[in-house]
Amino acid sequence: QVQLVESGGGLVQAGGSLRLSCAASGRTYSNYAMGWFRQAPGKEPEFVASISWSGISKNYADSVKGRFTISRDNAKNTLYLQINSLKPEDTAVYYCAADPRGSRRYTKDDWLYWGQGTQVTVSS
């Protein structure tokens, strides 16, 4: 079992930045691929980014490439998502996810463990 707790969300103006964090506990965090998803009101969950257990392999949705950066610190059991140049369409609840089977997973059902989410709201 892996427990995930997101933090760092908030209300920001368009063009601003945020860094989301996801603290993991439970089983060995460094053995798990990690990912970020987001869900806007009335929409299905959307893949944002993922990272391999080593941190070497990273995957991004086309909509966030160049603006979002995923990273992890295995010594701190923490996953990060640096979000720059925020747009109103980035408004959503952001969730982190963990899975032992690898990072090339792009749908919600492919990930085993989930956090409770953190709200990001971008004003225009």
mmCIF file with all atom_site columns, C-alpha atoms in Angstrom:
data_model
loop_
_atom_site.group_PDB
_atom_site.id
_atom_site.type_symbol
_atom_site.label_atom_id
_atom_site.label_alt_id
_atom_site.label_comp_id
_atom_site.label_asym_id
_atom_site.label_entity_id
_atom_site.label_seq_id
_atom_site.pdbx_PDB_ins_code
_atom_site.Cartn_x
_atom_site.Cartn_y
_atom_site.Cartn_z
_atom_site.occupancy
_atom_site.B_iso_or_equiv
_atom_site.pdbx_formal_charge
_atom_site.auth_seq_id
_atom_site.auth_comp_id
_atom_site.auth_asym_id
_atom_site.auth_atom_id
_atom_site.pdbx_PDB_model_num
ATOM 1   C CA . GLN A 1 1   ? 0.000   0.000  0.000   1.00 0.00 ? 1   GLN A CA 1
ATOM 2   C CA . VAL A 1 2   ? 1.194   3.500  -0.856  1.00 0.00 ? 2   VAL A CA 1
ATOM 3   C CA . GLN A 1 3   ? -0.332  6.639  0.610   1.00 0.00 ? 3   GLN A CA 1
ATOM 4   C CA . LEU A 1 4   ? -0.106  9.836  -1.413  1.00 0.00 ? 4   LEU A CA 1
ATOM 5   C CA . VAL A 1 5   ? -0.800  13.371 -0.232  1.00 0.00 ? 5   VAL A CA 1
ATOM 6   C CA . GLU A 1 6   ? -0.736  16.304 -2.652  1.00 0.00 ? 6   GLU A CA 1
ATOM 7   C CA . SER A 1 7   ? -0.125  19.917 -1.715  1.00 0.00 ? 7   SER A CA 1
ATOM 8   C CA . GLY A 1 8   ? 0.794   23.225 -3.313  1.00 0.00 ? 8   GLY A CA 1
ATOM 9   C CA . GLY A 1 9   ? -2.381  24.065 -5.166  1.00 0.00 ? 9   GLY A CA 1
ATOM 10  C CA . GLY A 1 10  ? -4.014  27.461 -5.008  1.00 0.00 ? 10  GLY A CA 1
ATOM 11  C CA . LEU A 1 11  ? -5.420  30.432 -6.849  1.00 0.00 ? 11  LEU A CA 1
ATOM 12  C CA . VAL A 1 12  ? -3.032  32.137 -9.258  1.00 0.00 ? 12  VAL A CA 1
ATOM 13  C CA . GLN A 1 13  ? -3.281  34.598 -12.101 1.00 0.00 ? 13  GLN A CA 1
ATOM 14  C CA . ALA A 1 14  ? -2.713  33.541 -15.683 1.00 0.00 ? 14  ALA A CA 1
ATOM 15  C CA . GLY A 1 15  ? 0.974   33.535 -16.481 1.00 0.00 ? 15  GLY A CA 1
ATOM 16  C CA . GLY A 1 16  ? 1.918   32.628 -12.930 1.00 0.00 ? 16  GLY A CA 1
ATOM 17  C CA . SER A 1 17  ? 3.617   29.528 -11.561 1.00 0.00 ? 17  SER A CA 1
ATOM 18  C CA . LEU A 1 18  ? 2.993   26.861 -8.968  1.00 0.00 ? 18  LEU A CA 1
ATOM 19  C CA . ARG A 1 19  ? 4.878   23.870 -7.682  1.00 0.00 ? 19  ARG A CA 1
ATOM 20  C CA . LEU A 1 20  ? 2.778   20.924 -6.651  1.00 0.00 ? 20  LEU A CA 1
ATOM 21  C CA . SER A 1 21  ? 4.149   18.288 -4.305  1.00 0.00 ? 21  SER A CA 1
ATOM 22  C CA . CYS A 1 22  ? 3.076   14.743 -3.592  1.00 0.00 ? 22  CYS A CA 1
ATOM 23  C CA . ALA A 1 23  ? 4.388   13.119 -0.430  1.00 0.00 ? 23  ALA A CA 1
ATOM 24  C CA . ALA A 1 24  ? 4.435   9.330  -0.448  1.00 0.00 ? 24  ALA A CA 1
ATOM 25  C CA . SER A 1 25  ? 4.495   6.892  2.424   1.00 0.00 ? 25  SER A CA 1
ATOM 26  C CA . GLY A 1 26  ? 4.077   3.183  2.821   1.00 0.00 ? 26  GLY A CA 1
ATOM 27  C CA . ARG A 1 27  ? 5.878   0.795  0.538   1.00 0.00 ? 27  ARG A CA 1
ATOM 28  C CA . THR A 1 28  ? 9.207   1.710  -1.005  1.00 0.00 ? 28  THR A CA 1
ATOM 29  C CA . TYR A 1 29  ? 8.465   4.859  -2.969  1.00 0.00 ? 29  TYR A CA 1
ATOM 30  C CA . SER A 1 30  ? 11.537  4.568  -5.150  1.00 0.00 ? 30  SER A CA 1
ATOM 31  C CA . ASN A 1 31  ? 10.200  1.335  -6.677  1.00 0.00 ? 31  ASN A CA 1
ATOM 32  C CA . TYR A 1 32  ? 7.160   3.072  -8.122  1.00 0.00 ? 32  TYR A CA 1
ATOM 33  C CA . ALA A 1 33  ? 6.591   5.054  -11.263 1.00 0.00 ? 33  ALA A CA 1
ATOM 34  C CA . MET A 1 34  ? 4.719   8.258  -10.454 1.00 0.00 ? 34  MET A CA 1
ATOM 35  C CA . GLY A 1 35  ? 2.308   10.385 -12.389 1.00 0.00 ? 35  GLY A CA 1
ATOM 36  C CA . TRP A 1 36  ? 0.126   13.469 -12.355 1.00 0.00 ? 36  TRP A CA 1
ATOM 37  C CA . PHE A 1 37  ? -3.421  13.656 -13.649 1.00 0.00 ? 37  PHE A CA 1
ATOM 38  C CA . ARG A 1 38  ? -5.919  16.470 -13.543 1.00 0.00 ? 38  ARG A CA 1
ATOM 39  C CA . GLN A 1 39  ? -9.678  16.686 -13.669 1.00 0.00 ? 39  GLN A CA 1
ATOM 40  C CA . ALA A 1 40  ? -11.588 19.816 -14.578 1.00 0.00 ? 40  ALA A CA 1
ATOM 41  C CA . PRO A 1 41  ? -15.248 20.197 -13.614 1.00 0.00 ? 41  PRO A CA 1
ATOM 42  C CA . GLY A 1 42  ? -17.475 18.094 -15.832 1.00 0.00 ? 42  GLY A CA 1
ATOM 43  C CA . LYS A 1 43  ? -14.551 16.461 -17.603 1.00 0.00 ? 43  LYS A CA 1
ATOM 44  C CA . GLU A 1 44  ? -12.817 13.116 -17.506 1.00 0.00 ? 44  GLU A CA 1
ATOM 45  C CA . PRO A 1 45  ? -9.458  12.770 -15.721 1.00 0.00 ? 45  PRO A CA 1
ATOM 46  C CA . GLU A 1 46  ? -6.604  13.804 -18.011 1.00 0.00 ? 46  GLU A CA 1
ATOM 47  C CA . PHE A 1 47  ? -3.035  12.518 -18.017 1.00 0.00 ? 47  PHE A CA 1
ATOM 48  C CA . VAL A 1 48  ? -0.550  15.303 -17.362 1.00 0.00 ? 48  VAL A CA 1
ATOM 49  C CA . ALA A 1 49  ? 2.876   13.766 -16.824 1.00 0.00 ? 49  ALA A CA 1
ATOM 50  C CA . SER A 1 50  ? 4.665   10.696 -15.523 1.00 0.00 ? 50  SER A CA 1
ATOM 51  C CA . ILE A 1 51  ? 8.141   9.752  -14.401 1.00 0.00 ? 51  ILE A CA 1
ATOM 52  C CA . SER A 1 52  ? 9.939   6.445  -14.021 1.00 0.00 ? 52  SER A CA 1
ATOM 53  C CA . TRP A 1 53  ? 11.161  5.149  -10.688 1.00 0.00 ? 53  TRP A CA 1
ATOM 54  C CA . SER A 1 54  ? 14.695  6.343  -11.519 1.00 0.00 ? 54  SER A CA 1
ATOM 55  C CA . GLY A 1 55  ? 13.569  9.749  -12.721 1.00 0.00 ? 55  GLY A CA 1
ATOM 56  C CA . ILE A 1 56  ? 15.247  9.224  -16.080 1.00 0.00 ? 56  ILE A CA 1
ATOM 57  C CA . SER A 1 57  ? 12.156  8.634  -18.209 1.00 0.00 ? 57  SER A CA 1
ATOM 58  C CA . LYS A 1 58  ? 9.533   11.394 -18.314 1.00 0.00 ? 58  LYS A CA 1
ATOM 59  C CA . ASN A 1 59  ? 6.338   11.626 -20.308 1.00 0.00 ? 59  ASN A CA 1
ATOM 60  C CA . TYR A 1 60  ? 4.104   14.670 -20.862 1.00 0.00 ? 60  TYR A CA 1
ATOM 61  C CA . ALA A 1 61  ? 0.737   15.400 -22.370 1.00 0.00 ? 61  ALA A CA 1
ATOM 62  C CA . ASP A 1 62  ? 1.046   17.578 -25.470 1.00 0.00 ? 62  ASP A CA 1
ATOM 63  C CA . SER A 1 63  ? -1.028  20.257 -23.792 1.00 0.00 ? 63  SER A CA 1
ATOM 64  C CA . VAL A 1 64  ? 1.567   20.829 -21.069 1.00 0.00 ? 64  VAL A CA 1
ATOM 65  C CA . LYS A 1 65  ? 4.888   20.216 -22.826 1.00 0.00 ? 65  LYS A CA 1
ATOM 66  C CA . GLY A 1 66  ? 7.261   23.098 -22.327 1.00 0.00 ? 66  GLY A CA 1
ATOM 67  C CA . ARG A 1 67  ? 5.298   24.517 -19.382 1.00 0.00 ? 67  ARG A CA 1
ATOM 68  C CA . PHE A 1 68  ? 5.146   21.652 -16.881 1.00 0.00 ? 68  PHE A CA 1
ATOM 69  C CA . THR A 1 69  ? 8.099   19.775 -15.418 1.00 0.00 ? 69  THR A CA 1
ATOM 70  C CA . ILE A 1 70  ? 7.790   16.566 -13.435 1.00 0.00 ? 70  ILE A CA 1
ATOM 71  C CA . SER A 1 71  ? 10.524  15.529 -11.026 1.00 0.00 ? 71  SER A CA 1
ATOM 72  C CA . ARG A 1 72  ? 11.033  13.364 -7.990  1.00 0.00 ? 72  ARG A CA 1
ATOM 73  C CA . ASP A 1 73  ? 13.280  13.165 -4.962  1.00 0.00 ? 73  ASP A CA 1
ATOM 74  C CA . ASN A 1 74  ? 13.475  9.555  -3.853  1.00 0.00 ? 74  ASN A CA 1
ATOM 75  C CA . ALA A 1 75  ? 15.407  10.484 -0.707  1.00 0.00 ? 75  ALA A CA 1
ATOM 76  C CA . LYS A 1 76  ? 12.451  12.630 0.380   1.00 0.00 ? 76  LYS A CA 1
ATOM 77  C CA . ASN A 1 77  ? 9.738   10.322 -0.985  1.00 0.00 ? 77  ASN A CA 1
ATOM 78  C CA . THR A 1 78  ? 8.305   13.288 -2.854  1.00 0.00 ? 78  THR A CA 1
ATOM 79  C CA . LEU A 1 79  ? 7.044   13.911 -6.356  1.00 0.00 ? 79  LEU A CA 1
ATOM 80  C CA . TYR A 1 80  ? 6.863   17.410 -7.837  1.00 0.00 ? 80  TYR A CA 1
ATOM 81  C CA . LEU A 1 81  ? 5.128   19.179 -10.677 1.00 0.00 ? 81  LEU A CA 1
ATOM 82  C CA . GLN A 1 82  ? 6.461   22.603 -11.602 1.00 0.00 ? 82  GLN A CA 1
ATOM 83  C CA . ILE A 1 83  ? 3.811   24.490 -13.525 1.00 0.00 ? 83  ILE A CA 1
ATOM 84  C CA . ASN A 1 84  ? 4.774   27.656 -15.383 1.00 0.00 ? 84  ASN A CA 1
ATOM 85  C CA . SER A 1 85  ? 2.879   30.033 -17.671 1.00 0.00 ? 85  SER A CA 1
ATOM 86  C CA . LEU A 1 86  ? -0.423  28.968 -16.170 1.00 0.00 ? 86  LEU A CA 1
ATOM 87  C CA . LYS A 1 87  ? -3.541  29.309 -18.301 1.00 0.00 ? 87  LYS A CA 1
ATOM 88  C CA . PRO A 1 88  ? -7.189  29.390 -17.229 1.00 0.00 ? 88  PRO A CA 1
ATOM 89  C CA . GLU A 1 89  ? -7.651  26.023 -18.944 1.00 0.00 ? 89  GLU A CA 1
ATOM 90  C CA . ASP A 1 90  ? -5.179  24.513 -16.469 1.00 0.00 ? 90  ASP A CA 1
ATOM 91  C CA . THR A 1 91  ? -7.801  24.952 -13.752 1.00 0.00 ? 91  THR A CA 1
ATOM 92  C CA . ALA A 1 92  ? -8.499  21.516 -12.303 1.00 0.00 ? 92  ALA A CA 1
ATOM 93  C CA . VAL A 1 93  ? -7.971  19.238 -9.362  1.00 0.00 ? 93  VAL A CA 1
ATOM 94  C CA . TYR A 1 94  ? -4.506  17.736 -9.724  1.00 0.00 ? 94  TYR A CA 1
ATOM 95  C CA . TYR A 1 95  ? -3.914  14.199 -8.522  1.00 0.00 ? 95  TYR A CA 1
ATOM 96  C CA . CYS A 1 96  ? -0.735  12.225 -8.123  1.00 0.00 ? 96  CYS A CA 1
ATOM 97  C CA . ALA A 1 97  ? -0.644  8.506  -8.778  1.00 0.00 ? 97  ALA A CA 1
ATOM 98  C CA . ALA A 1 98  ? 1.755   5.630  -8.235  1.00 0.00 ? 98  ALA A CA 1
ATOM 99  C CA . ASP A 1 99  ? 2.204   2.267  -9.911  1.00 0.00 ? 99  ASP A CA 1
ATOM 100 C CA . PRO A 1 100 ? 4.937   -0.368 -9.744  1.00 0.00 ? 100 PRO A CA 1
ATOM 101 C CA . ARG A 1 101 ? 4.601   -1.363 -13.394 1.00 0.00 ? 101 ARG A CA 1
ATOM 102 C CA . GLY A 1 102 ? 6.174   1.616  -15.154 1.00 0.00 ? 102 GLY A CA 1
ATOM 103 C CA . SER A 1 103 ? 5.536   5.180  -16.231 1.00 0.00 ? 103 SER A CA 1
ATOM 104 C CA . ARG A 1 104 ? 4.150   4.734  -19.755 1.00 0.00 ? 104 ARG A CA 1
ATOM 105 C CA . ARG A 1 105 ? 0.573   4.705  -18.535 1.00 0.00 ? 105 ARG A CA 1
ATOM 106 C CA . TYR A 1 106 ? -1.799  7.349  -19.758 1.00 0.00 ? 106 TYR A CA 1
ATOM 107 C CA . THR A 1 107 ? -5.226  6.498  -18.423 1.00 0.00 ? 107 THR A CA 1
ATOM 108 C CA . LYS A 1 108 ? -6.582  6.660  -14.903 1.00 0.00 ? 108 LYS A CA 1
ATOM 109 C CA . ASP A 1 109 ? -7.364  2.957  -14.748 1.00 0.00 ? 109 ASP A CA 1
ATOM 110 C CA . ASP A 1 110 ? -3.702  2.105  -15.367 1.00 0.00 ? 110 ASP A CA 1
ATOM 111 C CA . TRP A 1 111 ? -2.546  3.518  -12.038 1.00 0.00 ? 111 TRP A CA 1
ATOM 112 C CA . LEU A 1 112 ? -2.848  1.660  -8.781  1.00 0.00 ? 112 LEU A CA 1
ATOM 113 C CA . TYR A 1 113 ? -2.621  4.288  -6.030  1.00 0.00 ? 113 TYR A CA 1
ATOM 114 C CA . TRP A 1 114 ? -4.053  7.790  -5.877  1.00 0.00 ? 114 TRP A CA 1
ATOM 115 C CA . GLY A 1 115 ? -3.899  10.862 -3.701  1.00 0.00 ? 115 GLY A CA 1
ATOM 116 C CA . GLN A 1 116 ? -6.861  12.994 -2.728  1.00 0.00 ? 116 GLN A CA 1
ATOM 117 C CA . GLY A 1 117 ? -6.004  15.864 -5.067  1.00 0.00 ? 117 GLY A CA 1
ATOM 118 C CA . THR A 1 118 ? -5.125  19.531 -4.794  1.00 0.00 ? 118 THR A CA 1
ATOM 119 C CA . GLN A 1 119 ? -7.093  22.327 -6.456  1.00 0.00 ? 119 GLN A CA 1
ATOM 120 C CA . VAL A 1 120 ? -5.414  24.627 -8.948  1.00 0.00 ? 120 VAL A CA 1
ATOM 121 C CA . THR A 1 121 ? -7.436  27.633 -10.072 1.00 0.00 ? 121 THR A CA 1
ATOM 122 C CA . VAL A 1 122 ? -6.114  30.049 -12.665 1.00 0.00 ? 122 VAL A CA 1
ATOM 123 C CA . SER A 1 123 ? -7.800  33.415 -13.079 1.00 0.00 ? 123 SER A CA 1
ATOM 124 C CA . SER A 1 124 ? -7.658  35.332 -16.327 1.00 0.00 ? 124 SER A CA 1
#
